[in-house]
XYZ file of C-alpha atoms in Angstrom:
607
model
C -0.830 18.241 -34.266
C -0.948 19.019 -30.573
C -4.088 19.621 -28.568
C -5.253 23.218 -28.724
C -4.605 24.968 -25.426
C -7.342 26.977 -23.733
C -7.123 30.740 -23.781
C -5.530 32.609 -20.903
C -6.756 35.717 -19.134
C -4.877 38.137 -21.422
C -6.286 36.502 -24.561
C -9.776 36.704 -23.068
C -9.503 40.431 -22.380
C -8.070 41.119 -25.855
C -10.775 39.101 -27.592
C -13.526 40.665 -25.503
C -12.434 44.120 -26.647
C -12.560 42.937 -30.258
C -15.795 40.990 -30.133
C -18.137 42.659 -27.692
C -19.522 46.148 -28.053
C -19.518 48.751 -25.224
C -23.252 48.128 -24.793
C -22.635 44.452 -24.129
C -19.981 45.362 -21.575
C -22.518 47.579 -19.788
C -25.036 44.724 -19.851
C -22.487 42.304 -18.392
C -21.541 44.819 -15.700
C -25.210 45.235 -14.771
C -25.715 41.499 -14.628
C -22.718 41.070 -12.350
C -23.909 43.912 -10.129
C -27.389 42.395 -9.942
C -25.785 39.070 -9.124
C -24.089 40.539 -6.068
C -27.190 42.525 -5.103
C -29.498 39.500 -4.879
C -27.146 37.820 -2.464
C -25.547 35.055 -4.501
C -22.746 34.278 -2.150
C -20.196 32.453 -4.305
C -19.416 34.847 -7.161
C -16.471 37.239 -6.901
C -16.022 38.309 -10.514
C -12.389 38.957 -11.354
C -11.037 37.558 -8.102
C -8.150 35.121 -8.390
C -8.845 33.710 -4.955
C -10.603 30.317 -5.035
C -14.213 30.659 -3.900
C -15.756 27.839 -1.907
C -18.690 26.066 -3.524
C -21.168 24.303 -1.256
C -19.500 21.453 0.578
C -20.612 18.094 -0.815
C -18.786 15.613 1.412
C -21.568 15.221 3.967
C -24.221 15.277 1.252
C -22.454 12.546 -0.703
C -22.297 10.268 2.330
C -25.966 10.867 3.180
C -26.986 10.205 -0.404
C -24.951 6.981 -0.484
C -26.624 5.868 2.756
C -30.084 6.461 1.278
C -29.058 4.775 -1.980
C -27.871 1.632 -0.198
C -30.958 1.685 2.030
C -33.022 1.611 -1.180
C -31.104 -1.521 -2.239
C -31.640 -3.118 1.160
C -35.380 -2.351 1.024
C -35.736 -3.967 -2.412
C -34.012 -7.132 -1.214
C -36.140 -7.242 1.950
C -39.326 -6.772 -0.067
C -38.335 -9.713 -2.254
C -38.083 -12.194 0.615
C -34.422 -11.404 1.298
C -33.572 -12.423 -2.261
C -31.899 -10.109 -4.764
C -34.593 -9.333 -7.389
C -33.781 -10.442 -10.923
C -32.761 -7.554 -13.192
C -32.656 -5.218 -10.197
C -31.409 -1.763 -11.150
C -30.883 0.868 -8.510
C -31.997 4.514 -8.870
C -29.385 7.245 -9.257
C -29.129 10.996 -9.836
C -25.876 12.936 -10.318
C -27.721 16.109 -9.366
C -28.639 14.683 -5.973
C -25.437 12.692 -5.440
C -23.217 15.752 -5.967
C -25.589 18.046 -4.010
C -26.010 20.192 -7.117
C -29.648 20.785 -6.194
C -28.379 22.652 -3.119
C -25.959 24.675 -5.243
C -28.798 25.661 -7.603
C -31.159 26.496 -4.737
C -28.522 28.688 -3.059
C -28.161 30.754 -6.275
C -31.719 30.313 -7.477
C -32.161 33.712 -9.148
C -28.816 33.549 -10.924
C -29.469 30.136 -12.495
C -33.111 30.898 -13.349
C -32.129 34.017 -15.314
C -29.274 32.420 -17.243
C -29.255 32.066 -20.999
C -26.410 31.157 -23.334
C -25.627 34.782 -24.257
C -25.432 35.830 -20.598
C -23.213 32.888 -19.689
C -20.911 33.570 -22.642
C -20.541 37.174 -21.488
C -19.866 36.237 -17.872
C -17.103 33.777 -18.713
C -15.617 36.014 -21.420
C -16.107 33.621 -24.327
C -14.545 34.821 -27.602
C -16.706 34.272 -30.686
C -14.309 31.746 -32.239
C -14.303 29.447 -29.184
C -16.751 26.503 -29.424
C -19.493 26.712 -26.826
C -21.943 23.827 -26.712
C -24.684 25.709 -24.873
C -28.354 25.191 -25.764
C -31.429 27.029 -24.502
C -33.904 24.890 -22.525
C -37.051 26.995 -21.917
C -38.917 23.965 -20.503
C -36.751 24.101 -17.372
C -37.485 27.158 -15.228
C -34.848 26.239 -12.653
C -31.887 26.142 -15.090
C -33.097 27.158 -18.576
C -29.901 26.190 -20.454
C -27.932 23.023 -21.150
C -24.120 22.842 -21.310
C -23.276 19.667 -23.202
C -19.493 19.720 -22.868
C -16.550 21.599 -21.411
C -15.315 24.872 -22.849
C -11.559 25.033 -23.467
C -11.152 28.362 -21.748
C -9.506 29.507 -18.521
C -12.306 30.458 -16.122
C -12.456 31.900 -12.635
C -13.114 29.172 -10.027
C -16.705 30.266 -9.409
C -17.573 29.884 -13.098
C -15.963 26.457 -13.172
C -18.542 25.563 -10.502
C -21.351 27.012 -12.634
C -20.298 25.026 -15.730
C -19.970 21.802 -13.733
C -23.329 22.316 -12.033
C -25.250 22.834 -15.267
C -23.565 19.968 -17.113
C -23.709 17.331 -14.382
C -27.245 18.150 -13.266
C -28.800 18.275 -16.740
C -26.704 16.461 -19.345
C -24.371 13.858 -17.930
C -25.742 10.327 -18.151
C -26.098 7.968 -15.203
C -23.287 5.539 -14.383
C -23.721 1.957 -15.573
C -23.073 0.589 -12.111
C -22.202 1.363 -8.511
C -19.541 -0.715 -6.754
C -19.476 -0.792 -2.958
C -16.109 -1.653 -1.409
C -16.116 -2.617 2.268
C -13.370 -3.935 4.490
C -14.457 -7.565 4.045
C -16.382 -7.719 0.775
C -17.478 -5.829 -2.318
C -20.675 -5.598 -4.364
C -21.660 -4.391 -7.809
C -25.124 -2.914 -8.434
C -26.402 -2.136 -11.966
C -27.946 1.347 -12.251
C -31.195 2.448 -13.896
C -30.201 4.677 -16.848
C -33.027 7.142 -16.129
C -32.058 9.719 -13.453
C -34.179 9.276 -10.339
C -34.044 11.104 -7.040
C -34.176 9.144 -3.804
C -36.270 10.228 -0.854
C -34.251 10.749 2.304
C -34.796 7.899 4.727
C -32.479 9.243 7.426
C -30.328 6.145 6.974
C -27.024 5.706 8.816
C -24.222 4.664 6.481
C -22.667 2.379 9.109
C -25.934 0.528 9.807
C -26.919 0.201 6.158
C -23.560 -1.209 5.048
C -23.527 -3.684 7.930
C -27.040 -5.044 7.283
C -26.615 -5.030 3.498
C -23.530 -7.248 3.606
C -25.380 -10.095 5.277
C -28.334 -9.911 2.889
C -26.562 -9.915 -0.463
C -23.814 -12.382 0.437
C -26.366 -15.211 0.681
C -27.671 -15.267 -2.843
C -25.323 -13.584 -5.290
C -22.901 -15.062 -7.762
C -19.197 -14.295 -7.559
C -17.280 -12.930 -10.502
C -14.567 -15.265 -11.729
C -11.047 -13.892 -11.570
C -9.927 -15.223 -14.937
C -13.051 -14.450 -16.956
C -14.145 -11.136 -18.369
C -16.785 -9.663 -16.018
C -20.400 -9.194 -16.924
C -21.566 -5.630 -17.415
C -25.136 -6.463 -16.426
C -25.640 -8.778 -13.458
C -25.604 -7.919 -9.776
C -22.500 -9.505 -8.268
C -20.639 -10.099 -5.051
C -17.081 -9.346 -6.109
C -14.153 -11.514 -5.105
C -11.989 -9.690 -2.507
C -8.974 -11.997 -3.048
C -5.638 -10.527 -1.975
C -2.428 -10.468 -4.024
C 0.371 -12.877 -3.135
C 2.829 -9.943 -3.121
C 5.147 -11.877 -5.434
C 6.755 -10.692 -8.646
C 4.403 -11.294 -11.562
C 4.690 -11.769 -15.297
C 2.092 -10.331 -17.652
C 1.252 -12.647 -20.536
C 2.566 -11.199 -23.826
C -0.887 -11.687 -25.353
C -2.267 -9.059 -22.951
C -0.378 -6.413 -24.955
C -1.801 -7.503 -28.331
C -4.871 -5.358 -28.955
C -6.292 -7.262 -31.934
C -5.854 -10.670 -30.314
C -7.429 -9.553 -27.034
C -10.304 -7.861 -28.859
C -11.207 -11.200 -30.479
C -12.069 -12.595 -27.039
C -15.188 -10.430 -26.948
C -18.291 -11.414 -28.964
C -19.668 -9.106 -31.653
C -22.589 -8.050 -29.445
C -20.408 -7.141 -26.442
C -20.132 -3.587 -25.134
C -16.505 -3.377 -26.305
C -17.182 -4.594 -29.855
C -20.051 -2.124 -30.297
C -18.049 0.879 -29.056
C -15.020 -0.087 -31.151
C -17.107 -0.503 -34.314
C -18.679 2.935 -33.832
C -15.422 4.800 -33.164
C -13.146 2.968 -35.615
C -14.794 4.783 -38.540
C -13.516 8.133 -37.237
C -9.863 7.271 -37.880
C -7.488 9.870 -36.436
C -10.060 12.666 -36.602
C -11.409 12.048 -33.118
C -12.478 14.734 -30.636
C -10.880 15.137 -27.228
C -12.717 12.984 -24.689
C -11.178 13.904 -21.321
C -11.106 17.624 -20.578
C -9.824 19.507 -17.591
C -10.800 22.277 -15.170
C -8.750 25.087 -16.736
C -8.798 27.793 -14.064
C -7.364 31.309 -13.858
C -4.014 31.532 -12.044
C -4.181 27.849 -11.032
C -1.923 25.719 -13.304
C -2.535 22.514 -11.314
C -6.272 22.640 -12.131
C -5.386 21.696 -15.712
C -4.669 18.201 -14.318
C -8.108 17.844 -12.707
C -11.427 16.699 -14.157
C -13.844 19.571 -14.842
C -16.957 17.486 -14.140
C -16.074 17.069 -10.458
C -13.717 20.001 -9.812
C -14.040 21.740 -6.432
C -11.622 24.661 -6.220
C -11.607 24.991 -2.429
C -10.781 21.355 -1.690
C -8.738 20.416 -4.767
C -6.380 23.385 -4.466
C -5.692 23.018 -0.748
C -2.243 21.377 -0.467
C -3.076 19.202 2.538
C -6.450 18.128 1.152
C -4.820 17.318 -2.211
C -2.176 15.144 -0.543
C -4.818 13.249 1.413
C -7.021 12.728 -1.662
C -4.093 11.492 -3.772
C -3.235 9.053 -0.998
C -6.804 7.726 -0.857
C -7.071 7.604 -4.661
C -3.974 5.442 -4.887
C -5.153 3.061 -2.177
C -8.589 2.716 -3.779
C -7.202 2.143 -7.297
C -4.802 -0.552 -6.119
C -7.500 -2.165 -3.976
C -9.974 -2.119 -6.870
C -7.658 -3.428 -9.599
C -5.964 -6.103 -7.493
C -8.856 -7.494 -5.491
C -11.926 -6.699 -7.588
C -11.126 -6.246 -11.298
C -8.106 -8.604 -11.212
C -5.936 -6.684 -13.651
C -2.248 -5.885 -13.412
C -1.340 -2.234 -12.966
C 2.007 -0.583 -12.326
C 3.370 2.823 -11.340
C 4.692 5.022 -14.160
C 6.058 8.427 -15.157
C 5.988 11.130 -12.441
C 4.493 8.793 -9.841
C 7.397 6.399 -10.384
C 9.781 9.220 -9.449
C 7.795 9.830 -6.266
C 7.997 6.127 -5.414
C 11.736 6.086 -6.171
C 12.534 8.875 -3.712
C 10.483 7.823 -0.687
C 7.602 5.510 -1.628
C 5.099 8.416 -1.672
C 3.602 10.648 -4.340
C 5.385 13.899 -5.195
C 3.788 16.869 -3.394
C 4.289 19.103 -6.430
C 2.534 16.610 -8.727
C -1.193 17.173 -9.287
C -2.150 13.660 -10.344
C -1.044 10.024 -10.312
C 0.221 8.049 -13.325
C -0.493 4.341 -13.716
C -0.169 1.919 -16.619
C -2.026 -1.271 -17.543
C -1.893 -3.677 -20.489
C -4.361 -3.114 -23.318
C -5.930 -6.452 -22.351
C -6.468 -5.117 -18.842
C -8.064 -1.998 -20.328
C -10.569 -4.057 -22.327
C -11.442 -6.052 -19.223
C -12.126 -2.818 -17.332
C -14.308 -1.488 -20.152
C -16.445 -4.607 -20.282
C -17.118 -4.846 -16.567
C -16.458 -1.523 -14.867
C -16.498 1.438 -17.251
C -18.707 4.355 -16.174
C -18.815 3.098 -12.594
C -19.174 4.960 -9.300
C -17.092 3.327 -6.574
C -18.113 3.842 -2.945
C -14.922 2.995 -1.092
C -15.752 2.275 2.552
C -12.732 0.074 3.291
C -11.561 2.597 5.896
C -15.007 3.203 7.409
C -13.678 2.150 10.833
C -11.699 5.403 10.795
C -14.742 7.406 9.694
C -13.402 7.713 6.131
C -15.865 7.412 3.216
C -14.632 7.956 -0.335
C -16.413 8.171 -3.695
C -14.595 7.630 -6.988
C -15.556 7.404 -10.650
C -13.958 5.167 -13.289
C -14.290 6.560 -16.808
C -12.693 5.036 -19.918
C -12.482 6.907 -23.213
C -14.306 5.386 -26.204
C -11.296 5.645 -28.541
C -9.399 2.707 -27.046
C -8.923 1.167 -30.519
C -6.777 4.099 -31.698
C -3.456 2.933 -30.282
C -1.322 5.666 -31.862
C -0.758 9.314 -31.003
C -3.143 10.510 -33.716
C -4.063 14.166 -33.180
C -2.644 14.055 -29.609
C -6.040 14.761 -28.046
C -6.590 11.324 -26.491
C -3.282 10.151 -25.051
C -4.977 9.117 -21.787
C -7.054 5.923 -21.953
C -8.898 6.101 -18.631
C -9.281 8.117 -15.449
C -10.004 7.165 -11.859
C -11.450 10.351 -10.364
C -12.182 11.571 -6.858
C -15.824 12.657 -7.112
C -15.580 15.415 -4.487
C -12.561 17.249 -5.936
C -11.782 16.218 -9.539
C -8.300 15.024 -8.511
C -7.465 11.962 -10.586
C -5.284 9.070 -11.693
C -4.285 9.101 -15.368
C -4.313 5.552 -16.729
C -2.540 4.660 -19.973
C -2.692 1.270 -21.668
C 0.409 -0.325 -23.175
C 0.258 -2.247 -26.477
C 2.707 -4.377 -28.455
C 4.460 -3.428 -31.671
C 7.128 -5.026 -33.809
C 10.620 -3.507 -33.639
C 10.428 -2.581 -37.335
C 7.136 -0.745 -36.815
C 8.549 1.061 -33.781
C 11.630 2.247 -35.687
C 9.533 3.474 -38.620
C 7.086 5.255 -36.348
C 9.731 7.002 -34.280
C 11.618 8.019 -37.420
C 8.429 9.603 -38.714
C 7.632 11.363 -35.440
C 11.206 12.519 -34.781
C 14.728 11.290 -34.160
C 15.209 8.377 -31.797
C 17.240 9.180 -28.704
C 20.494 7.191 -28.322
C 18.888 5.231 -25.490
C 15.826 4.348 -27.595
C 18.027 3.269 -30.514
C 20.069 1.034 -28.233
C 17.011 -0.533 -26.615
C 15.240 -1.216 -29.929
C 18.398 -2.767 -31.386
C 18.696 -4.940 -28.290
C 15.076 -6.036 -28.591
C 15.518 -6.777 -32.295
C 18.643 -8.868 -31.709
C 17.016 -10.856 -28.916
C 13.607 -11.241 -30.588
C 11.963 -9.435 -27.684
C 8.574 -7.753 -27.794
C 8.410 -3.948 -27.899
C 5.518 -2.289 -26.070
C 4.411 1.348 -26.058
C 1.715 3.779 -24.947
C -0.175 6.335 -27.051
C 2.405 9.029 -26.332
C 5.093 6.781 -27.803
C 6.953 5.853 -24.683
C 8.657 2.650 -25.864
C 9.817 -0.196 -23.636
C 11.285 -3.624 -24.092
C 8.921 -6.113 -22.470
C 11.804 -7.352 -20.309
C 12.094 -3.894 -18.753
C 8.557 -4.261 -17.423
C 8.309 -8.020 -16.887
C 8.384 -9.235 -14.226
C 6.606 -6.533 -12.253
C 8.126 -6.105 -8.801
C 5.949 -5.824 -5.663
C 6.577 -2.787 -3.500
C 4.574 -0.170 -1.630
C 3.339 3.199 -2.797
C 1.525 5.316 -0.217
C 1.868 2.290 2.098
C -0.322 0.181 -0.219
C 1.046 -2.818 -2.110
C 1.809 -1.761 -5.690
C 3.979 -2.902 -8.591
C 6.803 -1.211 -10.492
C 8.759 -2.231 -13.628
C 11.816 -4.313 -12.699
C 14.123 -1.998 -14.674
C 12.693 1.119 -13.024
C 15.975 2.999 -12.660
C 16.928 2.744 -16.338
C 13.418 3.730 -17.436
C 13.364 6.738 -15.119
C 16.770 8.022 -16.196
C 15.730 7.693 -19.831
C 12.502 9.660 -19.362
C 13.756 12.077 -16.670
C 17.519 12.751 -17.058
C 17.410 15.157 -14.077
C 15.483 12.804 -11.777
C 18.190 13.013 -9.079
C 17.670 16.734 -8.457
C 16.665 17.280 -4.835
C 15.045 20.685 -5.424
C 12.044 20.833 -7.764
C 9.237 23.387 -8.150
C 9.676 24.984 -4.733
C 10.171 21.706 -2.840
C 13.397 20.441 -1.276
C 13.972 16.775 -0.475
C 15.128 16.525 3.143
C 17.015 13.243 3.253
C 16.871 12.860 7.044
C 13.088 13.214 6.987
C 12.723 11.336 3.687
C 10.160 13.979 2.687
C 9.783 16.743 0.121
C 9.146 19.984 2.046
C 8.167 23.330 0.546
C 10.956 25.889 0.797
C 8.407 28.644 1.364
C 7.116 26.921 4.494
C 7.937 29.151 7.474
C 8.470 28.104 11.095
C 11.916 26.608 10.864
C 11.856 24.986 7.403
C 13.505 27.685 5.315
C 16.344 26.451 3.081
C 19.269 28.811 2.487
C 20.904 26.772 -0.294
C 18.594 24.477 -2.257
C 21.461 22.860 -4.177
C 23.158 21.082 -1.278
C 21.640 18.444 1.022
C 20.005 19.599 4.227
C 21.781 18.663 7.456
C 20.314 16.669 10.344
C 20.191 19.667 12.694
C 18.118 21.719 10.222
C 15.773 18.810 9.521
C 15.190 18.267 13.244
C 14.432 21.960 13.699
C 11.961 21.811 10.797
C 10.055 18.925 12.442
C 10.101 20.519 15.898
C 8.795 23.910 14.781
C 6.475 23.144 11.855
C 3.319 21.268 12.877
C 2.330 20.187 9.366
C 5.773 18.816 8.555
C 5.881 17.116 11.956
C 2.537 15.439 11.279
C 3.645 14.238 7.835
C 6.970 12.993 9.141
C 5.493 10.937 11.981
C 2.739 9.571 9.715
C 5.205 8.385 7.070
C 8.368 7.641 9.080
C 7.994 3.844 9.236
C 6.803 3.535 5.622
C 9.637 5.633 4.173
C 12.231 3.719 6.200
C 10.911 0.424 4.803
C 11.012 1.891 1.305
C 14.631 2.947 1.747
C 15.605 -0.592 2.766
C 13.667 -2.195 -0.089
C 15.155 0.158 -2.681
C 18.615 -0.914 -1.543
C 17.616 -4.580 -1.984
C 16.110 -3.958 -5.420
C 19.238 -2.204 -6.651
C 21.353 -5.149 -5.526
C 19.070 -7.804 -7.057
C 19.999 -9.424 -10.365
C 16.928 -11.628 -10.830
C 13.348 -10.787 -9.873
C 11.791 -14.084 -10.921
C 11.108 -15.247 -7.366
C 11.126 -11.859 -5.650
C 8.682 -11.611 -2.739
C 7.441 -8.683 -0.681
C 6.764 -9.455 2.958
C 4.036 -7.212 4.338
C 2.647 -7.576 7.830
C -1.072 -6.732 8.285
C -0.335 -3.905 10.722
C 1.978 -2.288 8.154
C -0.842 -1.896 5.640
C -2.602 1.004 7.317
C -3.812 4.361 6.086
C -1.228 7.131 6.230
C -2.984 9.946 8.087
C -1.283 13.071 6.716
């Protein structure tokens, strides 16, 4: 059974005619008219154009500065020692500047009730709507406990997010601060608390905080499972950039689970969810938005239509997301992660993400997933590694509770974890890979559908050689030798890893991976970039089937400022990728493969 898709605009209109009476339509029309009359600036009912919610970037940075100043003050007050059992205050409402959003549309939110909201968003009667009245709150007198699987206009996506995140969503377990030289983990008080503005400067606070906490905090050990409680200075150790083998045991869910005591966070969650069997609800839900297909790949809790749907902003956020994820997993969490699916195609072509792709795909072992759950699930990550360039990022790591269900089940929870940009909802989909016997794999695939010739051949090969078979929840099967050893490379100019048999895996999953024209983008081989064919100013393509010629590519760069900027920002990185890909194709053994990366090559790509 596949996940039920949200309703589209035509279904909404049809159902509204069936369900709601003419009187209700008049009421809704009056409400919308009143909404415009009182000066609520963000609603444009029926408009397909994305409407800008209040900008939260500056607010997020200011809040983070005040949050870290609070930490610094507590340490100072305790004789420059980190207080035992210190938990820092936190409020999603304040962090995401939702209080400003509510204040700007004060009358609208104050007069909301569940019936009004259902009418505004066009909710059919048979669509679940977890809305509850809250008369004790005059500011926002309703609670929205979860997403509604319905296509909404962008402005109503903002309304749903605002109500849910400001009133229902629980605090993170911890906040991790990443700086250029070191990283710190702060446990968070579970009770939402606002922080008074102290006018703190983020640069000054981070600088002074580093010196204070480095003196008296314990480091997390690379090879042990991290604590989910204690304040820590995290080990910023760098990768050796050598090929690496993942221990087979890391793919065995049951064996890895035994490493955690019965009272651990993982054991408790697993015990609670195991009873549900395959009848488990969908955990991750998306920002289904009218006329915007790519929004269905973005997290509804943090979705910002203006920023997330802007092509150049999206490219920049995806770039930063990738850098932060690789930095976090390699140097902080110490787990192995590798590029997969659509992102592996992007890497294959030019070492960058695909511009027509809305998210990033990464894989980890199930052992790596359990390690993340124990130490870093439900964590806000303040990534200030590029603060020298004035870049401050905020991300959120969220892992679904149904990690013990390693099969497809009802197809609602194929993604194990998400690494989300807090200011846009753009994300990395993370899937864990587990082991399975060849016999089990053959039985399972026979039940689900016919094996492809390639899958049959690979499973027979694994069976004959006694090799381990590994798979993800969506039943992508691999021989362990196709993954191991992982090969060091660069994605978005950051050191990453790919399966050693990447070309075979890609051709199996994407038979048409060599097409140079996809979804309105043409790969210009002389620029080593995918460029939109609808981009004017010298970049029009007459025939998308054949390769572009050097003269046309030069004209495109000379006359199109955005393409010129992208080309010059990525030129050196894509050239290095081209050379490495040639070496990888020629290699027969990756056991001792090394990636040489000079410090000045590992810089941010400024798109």
